[in-house]
Coordinates of C-alpha atoms in Angstrom, one line a residue:
X1 CA 20.2 36.8 -44.1
X2 CA 23.0 36.5 -46.6
X3 CA 25.5 35.5 -43.9
X4 CA 23.0 32.8 -42.7
X5 CA 22.6 31.4 -46.2
X6 CA 26.4 31.4 -46.7
X7 CA 26.9 29.5 -43.5
X8 CA 24.3 26.9 -44.5
X9 CA 26.0 26.4 -47.8
X10 CA 29.2 25.7 -45.9
X11 CA 27.7 23.5 -43.2
X12 CA 25.4 21.3 -45.4
X13 CA 28.2 19.9 -47.7
X14 CA 30.3 19.3 -44.6
X15 CA 27.5 17.3 -43.0
X16 CA 27.0 15.4 -46.3
X17 CA 30.7 14.6 -46.5
X18 CA 30.8 13.3 -42.9
X19 CA 27.8 11.0 -43.5
X20 CA 29.3 9.8 -46.8
X21 CA 32.6 9.1 -45.1
X22 CA 30.9 7.1 -42.4
X23 CA 29.0 5.2 -45.1
X24 CA 32.2 4.5 -47.0
X25 CA 34.0 3.3 -43.8
X26 CA 31.1 0.9 -43.1
X27 CA 31.1 -0.5 -46.6
X28 CA 34.9 -0.9 -46.6
X29 CA 34.6 -3.2 -43.7
X30 CA 32.5 -5.6 -45.7
X31 CA 34.3 -5.2 -49.0
X32 CA 38.1 -5.6 -48.7
X33 CA 40.6 -4.7 -51.5
X34 CA 40.8 -8.2 -52.8
X35 CA 37.0 -8.5 -53.3
X36 CA 37.0 -5.0 -54.9
X37 CA 39.7 -6.0 -57.4
X38 CA 37.8 -9.2 -58.2
X39 CA 34.6 -7.3 -59.0
X40 CA 36.5 -4.7 -61.0
X41 CA 38.2 -7.2 -63.2
X42 CA 35.0 -9.3 -63.7
X43 CA 33.1 -6.1 -64.6
X44 CA 35.8 -5.0 -67.0
X45 CA 36.3 -8.4 -68.7
X46 CA 32.6 -9.2 -69.1
X47 CA 31.9 -5.6 -70.3
X48 CA 34.7 -5.4 -72.9
X49 CA 33.9 -8.9 -74.4
X50 CA 30.3 -8.0 -75.2
X51 CA 30.8 -4.3 -76.0
X52 CA 30.0 -4.2 -79.7
X53 CA 27.1 -6.7 -79.6
X54 CA 25.6 -5.0 -76.6
X55 CA 25.9 -1.6 -78.2
X56 CA 24.1 -2.9 -81.3
X57 CA 21.4 -4.3 -79.1
X58 CA 20.9 -0.9 -77.4
X59 CA 21.2 1.3 -80.4
X60 CA 18.9 -0.8 -82.7
X61 CA 16.6 -1.5 -79.7
X62 CA 16.1 2.2 -79.0
X63 CA 14.8 2.7 -82.5
X64 CA 12.7 -0.5 -82.2
X65 CA 10.5 1.2 -79.6
X66 CA 9.0 3.0 -82.7
X67 CA 9.0 0.1 -85.1
X68 CA 5.5 0.6 -86.3
X69 CA 5.9 4.3 -86.7
X70 CA 9.0 3.9 -88.7
X71 CA 7.3 1.4 -91.0
X72 CA 4.3 3.7 -91.4
X73 CA 6.6 6.6 -92.2
X74 CA 8.6 4.6 -94.8
X75 CA 5.4 3.5 -96.6
X76 CA 3.7 6.9 -96.1
X77 CA 0.8 4.9 -94.6
X78 CA -0.5 6.8 -91.5
X79 CA -2.7 4.8 -89.1
X80 CA -5.6 7.3 -89.4
X81 CA -8.7 5.9 -87.8
X82 CA -8.2 2.3 -88.7
X83 CA -8.8 -0.3 -86.0
X84 CA -10.2 -3.8 -85.6
X85 CA -13.7 -2.4 -85.8
X86 CA -13.2 -0.4 -89.0
X87 CA -11.6 -3.1 -91.1
X88 CA -13.9 -4.8 -93.6
X89 CA -12.8 -8.5 -93.2
X90 CA -15.3 -9.8 -95.7
X91 CA -13.9 -7.6 -98.5
X92 CA -10.4 -8.8 -97.6
X93 CA -11.6 -12.5 -97.7
X94 CA -13.2 -11.9 -101.1
X95 CA -9.9 -10.5 -102.4
X96 CA -8.1 -13.6 -101.1
X97 CA -10.7 -15.9 -102.5
X98 CA -10.2 -14.4 -106.0
X99 CA -6.4 -14.8 -105.8
X100 CA -6.0 -18.1 -104.0
X101 CA -9.3 -19.8 -103.5
X102 CA -10.5 -19.8 -99.9
X103 CA -12.3 -23.1 -99.4
X104 CA -10.5 -25.3 -96.8
X105 CA -7.9 -22.6 -96.0
X106 CA -7.0 -21.1 -92.6
X107 CA -6.5 -17.3 -92.5
X108 CA -5.2 -15.3 -89.6
X109 CA -5.5 -11.5 -89.2
X110 CA -2.9 -10.0 -86.8
X111 CA -4.1 -6.5 -85.6
X112 CA -2.1 -3.7 -84.1
X113 CA -3.2 -0.5 -82.4
X114 CA -0.1 1.3 -83.6
X115 CA -0.4 0.7 -87.4
X116 CA -3.1 0.3 -89.9
X117 CA -1.2 -2.6 -91.6
X118 CA -2.8 -6.0 -91.0
X119 CA -0.6 -9.0 -90.6
X120 CA -2.0 -11.7 -92.8
X121 CA -1.2 -15.5 -92.8
X122 CA -2.8 -17.5 -95.5
X123 CA -2.2 -21.2 -95.1
X124 CA -2.3 -24.0 -97.7
X125 CA -5.8 -25.4 -98.3
X126 CA -6.9 -28.9 -97.4
X127 CA -9.0 -29.0 -100.6
X128 CA -7.0 -31.2 -102.9
X129 CA -9.0 -30.1 -105.9
X130 CA -7.8 -26.6 -105.7
X131 CA -5.0 -26.1 -108.3
X132 CA -3.4 -23.6 -105.9
X133 CA -3.8 -25.9 -102.9
X134 CA -0.1 -25.6 -101.8
X135 CA 0.2 -21.9 -102.3
X136 CA 0.4 -19.8 -99.1
X137 CA 1.3 -16.3 -98.1
X138 CA 2.7 -14.7 -95.0
X139 CA 2.9 -10.9 -95.0
X140 CA 0.9 -7.7 -94.6
X141 CA -2.1 -6.1 -96.1
X142 CA -3.1 -2.4 -96.3
X143 CA -6.8 -2.3 -95.5
X144 CA -7.1 1.0 -97.5
X145 CA -5.6 -0.1 -100.8
X146 CA -6.1 -3.9 -100.2
X147 CA -2.5 -4.3 -101.4
X148 CA -1.1 -7.6 -100.1
X149 CA 2.7 -8.0 -99.7
X150 CA 4.7 -11.0 -98.7
X151 CA 6.9 -10.8 -95.6
X152 CA 10.0 -10.1 -97.6
X153 CA 8.3 -7.6 -99.9
X154 CA 6.7 -5.7 -97.0
X155 CA 9.9 -5.9 -94.9
X156 CA 10.5 -2.3 -93.6
X157 CA 13.3 -0.5 -91.8
X158 CA 11.5 -0.6 -88.5
X159 CA 11.2 -4.4 -88.7
X160 CA 14.9 -4.6 -89.6
X161 CA 16.0 -2.5 -86.6
X162 CA 13.7 -4.4 -84.3
X163 CA 15.1 -7.8 -85.3
X164 CA 18.6 -6.5 -85.3
X165 CA 18.4 -5.7 -81.6
X166 CA 18.3 -9.5 -80.9
X167 CA 20.5 -10.6 -83.8
X168 CA 17.6 -12.4 -85.7
X169 CA 19.5 -11.8 -89.0
X170 CA 22.3 -14.0 -87.8
X171 CA 20.0 -17.0 -87.5
X172 CA 20.5 -17.6 -91.2
X173 CA 24.0 -19.0 -90.3
X174 CA 22.4 -22.1 -88.8
X175 CA 21.5 -23.7 -85.5
X176 CA 23.3 -25.0 -82.5
X177 CA 21.5 -28.0 -81.0
X178 CA 18.2 -26.6 -82.3
X179 CA 19.0 -23.1 -81.0
X180 CA 19.3 -20.4 -83.8
X181 CA 22.8 -18.9 -83.7
X182 CA 21.6 -15.3 -83.6
X183 CA 19.3 -16.0 -80.6
X184 CA 22.0 -18.0 -78.9
X185 CA 24.5 -15.1 -79.1
X186 CA 21.9 -12.6 -78.0
X187 CA 20.9 -14.8 -75.1
X188 CA 24.4 -15.2 -73.7
X189 CA 25.2 -11.5 -74.3
X190 CA 22.1 -10.6 -72.2
X191 CA 23.3 -12.9 -69.5
X192 CA 26.8 -11.4 -69.6
X193 CA 25.3 -8.0 -69.5
X194 CA 23.4 -8.9 -66.3
X195 CA 26.7 -10.1 -64.9
X196 CA 28.4 -6.8 -65.9
X197 CA 25.6 -4.8 -64.3
X198 CA 25.8 -6.5 -60.9
X199 CA 29.6 -6.4 -60.7
X200 CA 29.6 -2.8 -61.9
X201 CA 27.2 -1.9 -59.1
X202 CA 29.5 -3.6 -56.6
X203 CA 32.5 -1.7 -58.0
X204 CA 30.8 1.7 -57.8
X205 CA 28.9 1.0 -54.6
X206 CA 31.2 3.0 -52.3
X207 CA 30.8 6.2 -54.4
X208 CA 27.3 5.6 -55.7
X209 CA 25.8 8.6 -53.9
X210 CA 28.6 11.1 -54.6
X211 CA 29.1 10.1 -58.2
X212 CA 25.4 10.4 -58.9
X213 CA 25.7 14.2 -58.6
X214 CA 29.1 14.6 -60.2
X215 CA 29.6 15.6 -63.8
X216 CA 32.7 17.8 -64.7
X217 CA 32.6 18.6 -68.5
X218 CA 35.3 21.2 -68.0
X219 CA 37.9 18.7 -66.8
X220 CA 40.1 16.5 -68.9
X221 CA 38.7 14.0 -71.4
X222 CA 39.2 10.9 -69.1
X223 CA 37.3 12.6 -66.3
X224 CA 34.4 13.4 -68.6
X225 CA 34.1 9.9 -69.8
X226 CA 34.4 8.5 -66.3
X227 CA 31.7 10.8 -65.0
X228 CA 29.4 9.9 -67.9
X229 CA 30.0 6.2 -67.4
X230 CA 29.4 6.3 -63.7
X231 CA 26.6 8.9 -63.5
X232 CA 24.5 7.5 -66.4
X233 CA 25.2 4.0 -65.3
X234 CA 23.8 4.7 -61.9
X235 CA 20.8 6.7 -63.2
X236 CA 19.8 4.1 -65.8
X237 CA 20.8 1.0 -63.7
X238 CA 17.2 -0.1 -62.9
X239 CA 16.1 0.1 -66.5
X240 CA 19.3 -1.7 -67.7
X241 CA 18.6 -4.4 -65.2
X242 CA 15.1 -4.8 -66.5
X243 CA 16.4 -5.1 -70.1
X244 CA 19.0 -7.7 -69.1
X245 CA 16.6 -9.9 -67.1
X246 CA 13.7 -9.7 -69.6
X247 CA 16.2 -10.2 -72.5
X248 CA 17.5 -13.4 -70.8
X249 CA 13.9 -14.6 -70.3
X250 CA 12.9 -14.0 -74.0
X251 CA 16.1 -15.5 -75.5
X252 CA 17.0 -18.3 -73.1
X253 CA 13.8 -19.5 -71.5
X254 CA 12.5 -21.6 -74.4
X255 CA 15.8 -23.1 -75.6
X256 CA 17.3 -23.8 -72.2
X257 CA 14.6 -24.0 -69.5
X258 CA 11.7 -25.4 -71.5
X259 CA 13.8 -27.9 -73.4
X260 CA 15.4 -29.0 -70.2
X261 CA 12.1 -29.5 -68.4
X262 CA 10.7 -31.4 -71.5
X263 CA 13.8 -33.6 -71.6
X264 CA 13.6 -34.5 -67.9
X265 CA 9.9 -34.8 -67.4
X266 CA 8.3 -35.3 -70.8
X267 CA 10.9 -37.6 -72.6
X268 CA 11.8 -34.6 -74.8
X269 CA 8.2 -34.0 -76.0
X270 CA 8.2 -30.2 -75.9
X271 CA 4.7 -30.0 -77.5
X272 CA 3.2 -32.0 -74.7
X273 CA 4.8 -29.8 -72.1
X274 CA 3.4 -26.7 -73.7
X275 CA -0.1 -28.2 -74.0
X276 CA -0.1 -29.0 -70.2
X277 CA 1.4 -25.6 -69.3
X278 CA -1.2 -23.7 -71.3
X279 CA -4.7 -23.9 -69.9
X280 CA -6.1 -22.4 -73.1
X281 CA -5.0 -25.3 -75.3
X282 CA -6.5 -27.9 -72.9
X283 CA -9.9 -26.2 -73.1
X284 CA -10.1 -25.8 -76.9
X285 CA -11.5 -28.6 -79.1
X286 CA -9.7 -30.2 -82.0
X287 CA -10.7 -28.6 -85.3
X288 CA -11.2 -31.1 -88.1
X289 CA -11.6 -30.5 -91.8
X290 CA -14.8 -32.4 -92.8
X291 CA -14.6 -31.8 -96.6
X292 CA -18.3 -30.8 -96.6
X293 CA -19.2 -27.4 -98.0
X294 CA -20.9 -25.1 -95.5
X295 CA -23.6 -24.1 -97.9
X296 CA -24.0 -20.5 -96.7
X297 CA -22.3 -17.2 -96.8
X298 CA -19.9 -16.3 -94.0
X299 CA -20.1 -12.9 -92.5
X300 CA -16.8 -12.5 -90.6
X301 CA -17.6 -8.8 -89.7
X302 CA -20.6 -10.1 -87.8
X303 CA -18.4 -12.3 -85.5
X304 CA -16.0 -9.4 -84.9
X305 CA -18.8 -7.0 -83.9
X306 CA -20.5 -9.6 -81.8
X307 CA -17.2 -10.3 -79.9
X308 CA -16.6 -6.6 -79.2
X309 CA -20.1 -6.1 -77.9
X310 CA -19.8 -9.3 -75.7
X311 CA -16.5 -8.1 -74.3
X312 CA -17.6 -4.5 -73.7
X313 CA -15.4 -2.8 -76.2
X314 CA -12.3 -5.1 -76.1
X315 CA -9.3 -4.4 -78.3
X316 CA -8.9 -7.3 -80.7
X317 CA -5.4 -8.6 -81.5
X318 CA -6.1 -11.6 -83.7
X319 CA -9.0 -12.9 -85.9
X320 CA -8.4 -16.4 -87.2
X321 CA -10.5 -18.4 -89.6
X322 CA -10.0 -22.1 -89.9
X323 CA -11.3 -24.4 -92.7
X324 CA -13.1 -21.6 -94.5
X325 CA -16.4 -22.6 -96.1
X326 CA -16.3 -26.1 -94.6
X327 CA -18.7 -27.7 -92.1
X328 CA -15.7 -27.7 -89.7
X329 CA -15.2 -24.0 -90.1
X330 CA -14.4 -22.0 -86.9
X331 CA -13.7 -18.3 -86.1
X332 CA -11.2 -17.7 -83.3
X333 CA -10.9 -14.2 -81.9
X334 CA -8.5 -13.0 -79.3
X335 CA -8.2 -9.6 -77.6
X336 CA -7.7 -7.6 -74.4
X337 CA -9.8 -5.2 -72.3
X338 CA -8.9 -1.5 -72.7
X339 CA -5.9 -0.6 -70.6
X340 CA -8.0 1.8 -68.4
X341 CA -10.3 -1.1 -67.4
X342 CA -7.7 -3.8 -66.8
X343 CA -3.9 -3.6 -67.0
X344 CA -3.4 -7.3 -67.8
X345 CA -6.2 -9.2 -69.6
X346 CA -6.7 -11.9 -72.1
X347 CA -9.8 -12.9 -74.1
X348 CA -10.3 -15.8 -76.5
X349 CA -13.5 -17.1 -78.0
X350 CA -14.2 -19.7 -80.7
X351 CA -17.3 -19.7 -82.9
X352 CA -18.4 -22.9 -84.7
X353 CA -20.0 -21.5 -87.9
X354 CA -22.0 -24.5 -88.9
X355 CA -23.7 -25.1 -85.5
X356 CA -23.6 -21.6 -84.2
X357 CA -22.0 -22.8 -80.9
X358 CA -19.4 -20.7 -79.2
X359 CA -16.7 -21.6 -76.7
X360 CA -15.3 -18.8 -74.5
X361 CA -12.0 -20.0 -73.4
X362 CA -11.2 -16.8 -71.5
X363 CA -12.8 -13.4 -70.9
X364 CA -10.7 -10.3 -71.0
X365 CA -12.7 -8.7 -68.2
X366 CA -11.6 -11.4 -65.8
X367 CA -8.3 -12.2 -64.3
X368 CA -6.2 -14.0 -66.9
X369 CA -4.2 -16.2 -64.6
X370 CA -0.6 -16.1 -63.3
X371 CA 1.1 -17.6 -66.4
X372 CA -0.3 -15.0 -68.8
X373 CA 0.2 -12.1 -66.4
X374 CA 3.8 -13.0 -65.8
X375 CA 4.6 -13.3 -69.5
X376 CA 2.7 -10.1 -70.3
X377 CA 4.5 -8.1 -67.6
X378 CA 7.9 -9.3 -68.9
X379 CA 6.9 -8.1 -72.4
X380 CA 5.5 -4.8 -71.3
X381 CA 8.6 -4.0 -69.2
X382 CA 11.0 -4.9 -71.9
X383 CA 9.3 -2.9 -74.7
X384 CA 7.7 -0.1 -72.7
X385 CA 4.3 -1.3 -74.2
X386 CA 2.5 -0.3 -71.0
X387 CA 2.4 3.4 -71.9
X388 CA 2.1 5.8 -74.8
X389 CA 4.6 7.9 -76.6
X390 CA 6.0 9.5 -73.4
X391 CA 6.9 6.1 -72.0
X392 CA 8.6 5.0 -75.3
X393 CA 10.5 8.2 -75.6
X394 CA 11.7 7.7 -72.0
X395 CA 12.8 4.2 -72.9
X396 CA 14.5 5.5 -76.0
X397 CA 16.5 7.9 -73.9
X398 CA 17.5 5.1 -71.4
X399 CA 18.6 3.0 -74.4
X400 CA 20.8 5.8 -75.7
X401 CA 22.2 6.3 -72.2
X402 CA 23.1 2.7 -72.3
X403 CA 25.0 3.3 -75.6
X404 CA 27.0 6.2 -73.9
X405 CA 27.8 4.0 -70.9
X406 CA 29.1 1.3 -73.2
X407 CA 31.3 3.7 -75.2
X408 CA 32.6 5.5 -72.2
X409 CA 33.5 2.2 -70.6
X410 CA 35.6 1.3 -73.7
X411 CA 37.5 4.6 -73.5
X412 CA 38.1 4.3 -69.8
X413 CA 39.4 0.8 -70.4
X414 CA 41.7 2.1 -73.1
X415 CA 43.1 5.1 -71.1
X416 CA 43.7 2.9 -68.1
X417 CA 45.9 0.6 -70.2
X418 CA 47.7 3.2 -72.2
X419 CA 50.6 3.6 -69.8
X420 CA 54.3 3.3 -70.0
X421 CA 54.5 0.3 -67.8
X422 CA 52.3 -1.6 -70.3
X423 CA 54.4 -3.4 -73.0
X424 CA 54.2 -1.7 -76.4
X425 CA 52.6 -4.7 -78.2
X426 CA 49.8 -4.8 -75.6
X427 CA 49.2 -1.1 -76.0
X428 CA 49.0 -1.4 -79.7
X429 CA 46.5 -4.3 -79.4
X430 CA 44.4 -2.4 -76.9
X431 CA 44.3 0.6 -79.2
X432 CA 43.3 -1.3 -82.3
X433 CA 40.6 -3.2 -80.3
X434 CA 39.1 0.0 -79.0
X435 CA 39.5 1.7 -82.4
X436 CA 37.6 -1.1 -84.2
X437 CA 35.0 -1.2 -81.5
X438 CA 34.4 2.5 -81.7
X439 CA 34.3 2.5 -85.5
X440 CA 31.7 -0.3 -85.6
X441 CA 29.5 1.3 -82.9
X442 CA 29.7 5.0 -83.8
X443 CA 29.1 4.4 -87.5
X444 CA 25.7 3.0 -86.8
X445 CA 24.3 6.5 -86.3
X446 CA 25.1 7.9 -89.8
X447 CA 24.4 4.6 -91.5
X448 CA 20.9 4.3 -89.8
X449 CA 20.1 7.9 -90.8
X450 CA 21.2 7.2 -94.4
X451 CA 19.0 4.1 -94.4
X452 CA 16.0 6.2 -93.6
X453 CA 16.7 8.3 -96.8
X454 CA 17.3 5.1 -98.8
X455 CA 14.0 3.5 -97.9
X456 CA 12.1 6.7 -98.3
X457 CA 13.4 7.1 -101.9
X458 CA 12.6 3.4 -102.5
X459 CA 9.6 2.7 -100.2
X460 CA 9.1 -0.8 -101.7
X461 CA 12.7 -1.7 -101.0
X462 CA 12.0 -5.0 -99.3
X463 CA 14.1 -7.3 -97.2
X464 CA 16.9 -7.9 -99.6
X465 CA 17.5 -4.2 -100.4
X466 CA 17.5 -3.2 -96.7
X467 CA 19.9 -6.0 -95.8
X468 CA 22.3 -5.1 -98.6
X469 CA 22.2 -1.4 -98.1
X470 CA 22.6 -1.3 -94.4
X471 CA 25.1 -4.1 -93.8
X472 CA 27.4 -3.2 -96.8
X473 CA 27.3 0.5 -95.9
X474 CA 28.0 -0.3 -92.3
X475 CA 30.9 -2.6 -93.2
X476 CA 32.6 0.0 -95.5
X477 CA 32.2 2.8 -93.0
X478 CA 33.6 0.6 -90.2
X479 CA 36.7 -0.3 -92.3
X480 CA 37.4 3.3 -93.4
X481 CA 37.0 4.7 -89.9
X482 CA 39.2 1.9 -88.4
X483 CA 41.9 2.6 -91.0
X484 CA 42.1 6.3 -89.9
X485 CA 43.4 5.1 -86.5
X486 CA 41.8 8.1 -84.7
X487 CA 39.1 7.5 -82.1
X488 CA 38.5 11.2 -81.8
X489 CA 38.0 11.7 -85.5
X490 CA 35.7 8.7 -85.6
X491 CA 33.5 10.1 -82.8
X492 CA 33.6 13.7 -84.3
X493 CA 32.8 12.7 -87.9
X494 CA 30.1 10.2 -87.0
X495 CA 28.3 12.8 -84.9
X496 CA 28.6 15.4 -87.7
X497 CA 27.6 13.1 -90.6
X498 CA 24.7 11.6 -88.6
X499 CA 23.4 15.1 -87.7
X500 CA 23.6 16.4 -91.3
X501 CA 22.0 13.3 -92.8
X502 CA 19.4 13.2 -90.0
X503 CA 18.3 16.8 -90.7
X504 CA 17.9 16.0 -94.4
X505 CA 15.5 13.1 -93.6
X506 CA 12.3 15.3 -93.0
X507 CA 13.2 17.3 -96.2
X508 CA 13.4 14.1 -98.2
X509 CA 10.1 12.9 -96.8
X510 CA 8.4 16.1 -97.7
X511 CA 9.8 16.1 -101.2
X512 CA 9.0 12.5 -102.0
X513 CA 5.5 12.4 -100.4
X514 CA 4.5 16.0 -100.7
X515 CA 3.4 15.8 -97.0
X516 CA 5.5 17.9 -94.7
X517 CA 5.5 17.7 -90.9
X518 CA 3.1 20.6 -90.5
X519 CA 0.7 18.8 -92.9
X520 CA 1.0 15.6 -90.8
X521 CA 0.3 17.7 -87.7
X522 CA -2.8 19.3 -89.3
X523 CA -4.1 15.9 -90.5
X524 CA -3.5 14.2 -87.2
X525 CA -1.0 11.7 -88.6
X526 CA 0.9 11.5 -85.3
X527 CA 2.9 8.4 -86.2
X528 CA 4.4 10.0 -89.3
X529 CA 4.9 13.3 -87.5
X530 CA 6.8 11.6 -84.7
X531 CA 9.5 10.3 -87.0
X532 CA 9.9 13.7 -88.8
X533 CA 10.2 15.5 -85.4
X534 CA 12.6 12.8 -84.2
X535 CA 15.0 13.6 -87.1
X536 CA 14.8 17.3 -86.3
X537 CA 15.4 17.1 -82.5
X538 CA 18.0 14.3 -82.3
X539 CA 20.4 15.7 -85.0
X540 CA 20.3 19.1 -83.3
X541 CA 21.3 17.5 -80.0
X542 CA 24.1 15.5 -81.6
X543 CA 25.3 18.7 -83.4
X544 CA 25.7 20.3 -80.0
X545 CA 27.6 17.2 -78.8
X546 CA 29.8 17.4 -81.9
X547 CA 30.6 21.1 -81.1
X548 CA 31.4 20.3 -77.5
X549 CA 33.7 17.4 -78.4
X550 CA 35.5 19.5 -81.0
X551 CA 36.0 22.4 -78.6
X552 CA 37.3 20.1 -75.9
X553 CA 39.8 18.6 -78.3
X554 CA 41.0 22.0 -79.4
X555 CA 41.5 23.1 -75.8
X556 CA 43.5 19.9 -75.2
X557 CA 45.7 20.6 -78.3
X558 CA 46.3 24.2 -77.1
X559 CA 47.4 23.1 -73.6
X560 CA 49.7 20.4 -75.0

């Protein structure tokens, strides 16, 4: 039996090698050396140009999968049992009325299944007699404490990382032909990433099967990085392709495709194009402020409960009141059917308060149409919104794999150009470029971990504080690490510092709030618990990586 097993272990790899050789010979007939070199150079150039920005997208985007949980953790505001059905809308409206005066205003409630915070948009009133007529507010409200914060006051770290992953903060620099600078950069980087993915697949196509199974951590550093780059790149390729395509759609569709169509077919009238492209808008009536008091109390909770019953337990996403207290007052409610009933759905209904009439524009229990389905699929694929925690954790791992592929690609690029036949000035330039790239990218880990501590100590930090702390700390760390002129030390120390700071985060949370992760488990605060566990598991993994990298470097020093 043992001899038979040994013979199979010898024969099977031989057969696999023969089949692989046959496959390679077939592919080589279709891809000559000239084409291979073209793909290789295109892959290398497109990849190295977008390296830093793409890394930022992937690193920040990986955290953005847990945006709501991070925000809840920062504010120590677990979701508990809050949902669209448990919120007392009338109490919130009374609070707004006391502060602003509600008559003639439009108020929107944005609801989420992942957080108890309610997005609140209070628009200016059309009642000119109101002394606060022009006052408005856009922010969030805690339905438990009824604390209303403006967008900048309620700006949390989860929101910051989410918006960083498509460079929204850069939009403050201005626009280019109506296209915000940050979105423009992100859009072109997404397109370049798609280009790098396709050329990378063509470059590695001949060894895509064999390299999928190869990882040699005991070999020299260059081999380790090469194996990581190829193996992780092949494994995560389908997901990276999804991120690239959907990212291009989000960032380039409106500013390039929609504007071009509007310019050609609608004389530049983008609004008219959107109205004709959206069947929902064409079916809804124009809402007019009549400046005539309604003369009766408005029970918004009634309309919410009525809609949920009508739609058989639908999950509401938006409740919008227009012209509050006026004869022209309407209540617009949107939502979706539960995921187990229908994967893609859309519901929208409008109630005319004065007449009692209702207009159901769409029912979530019926097919929503191609346009909505397509846009929703794009969103769900990009953010992993079609699943629960397991799906988002898998997406997080794929995002981090993308970060490793990017960094390993930079190191492979550097080693390949650090040869004696390369002029000294070019070698110095290549080193400094890679050194700065690595400093900017790797320092994100300890700076992000440090930011979690900063916002926990100061939970009401707000937008200005988070911007200042994160960007200035990141800039200083990048400069100091670049000045050391050692990529190995940058990698080693960022892993170590990030791990140490990360392990401190759950301790800081427990000390500041008095609620430790076992308390969150006992109370069922899974959103808060997730972040605490994250900063226990991830730092342990990166500590192991730090240990392996240090041992590898010491072995290399001994052999030299």
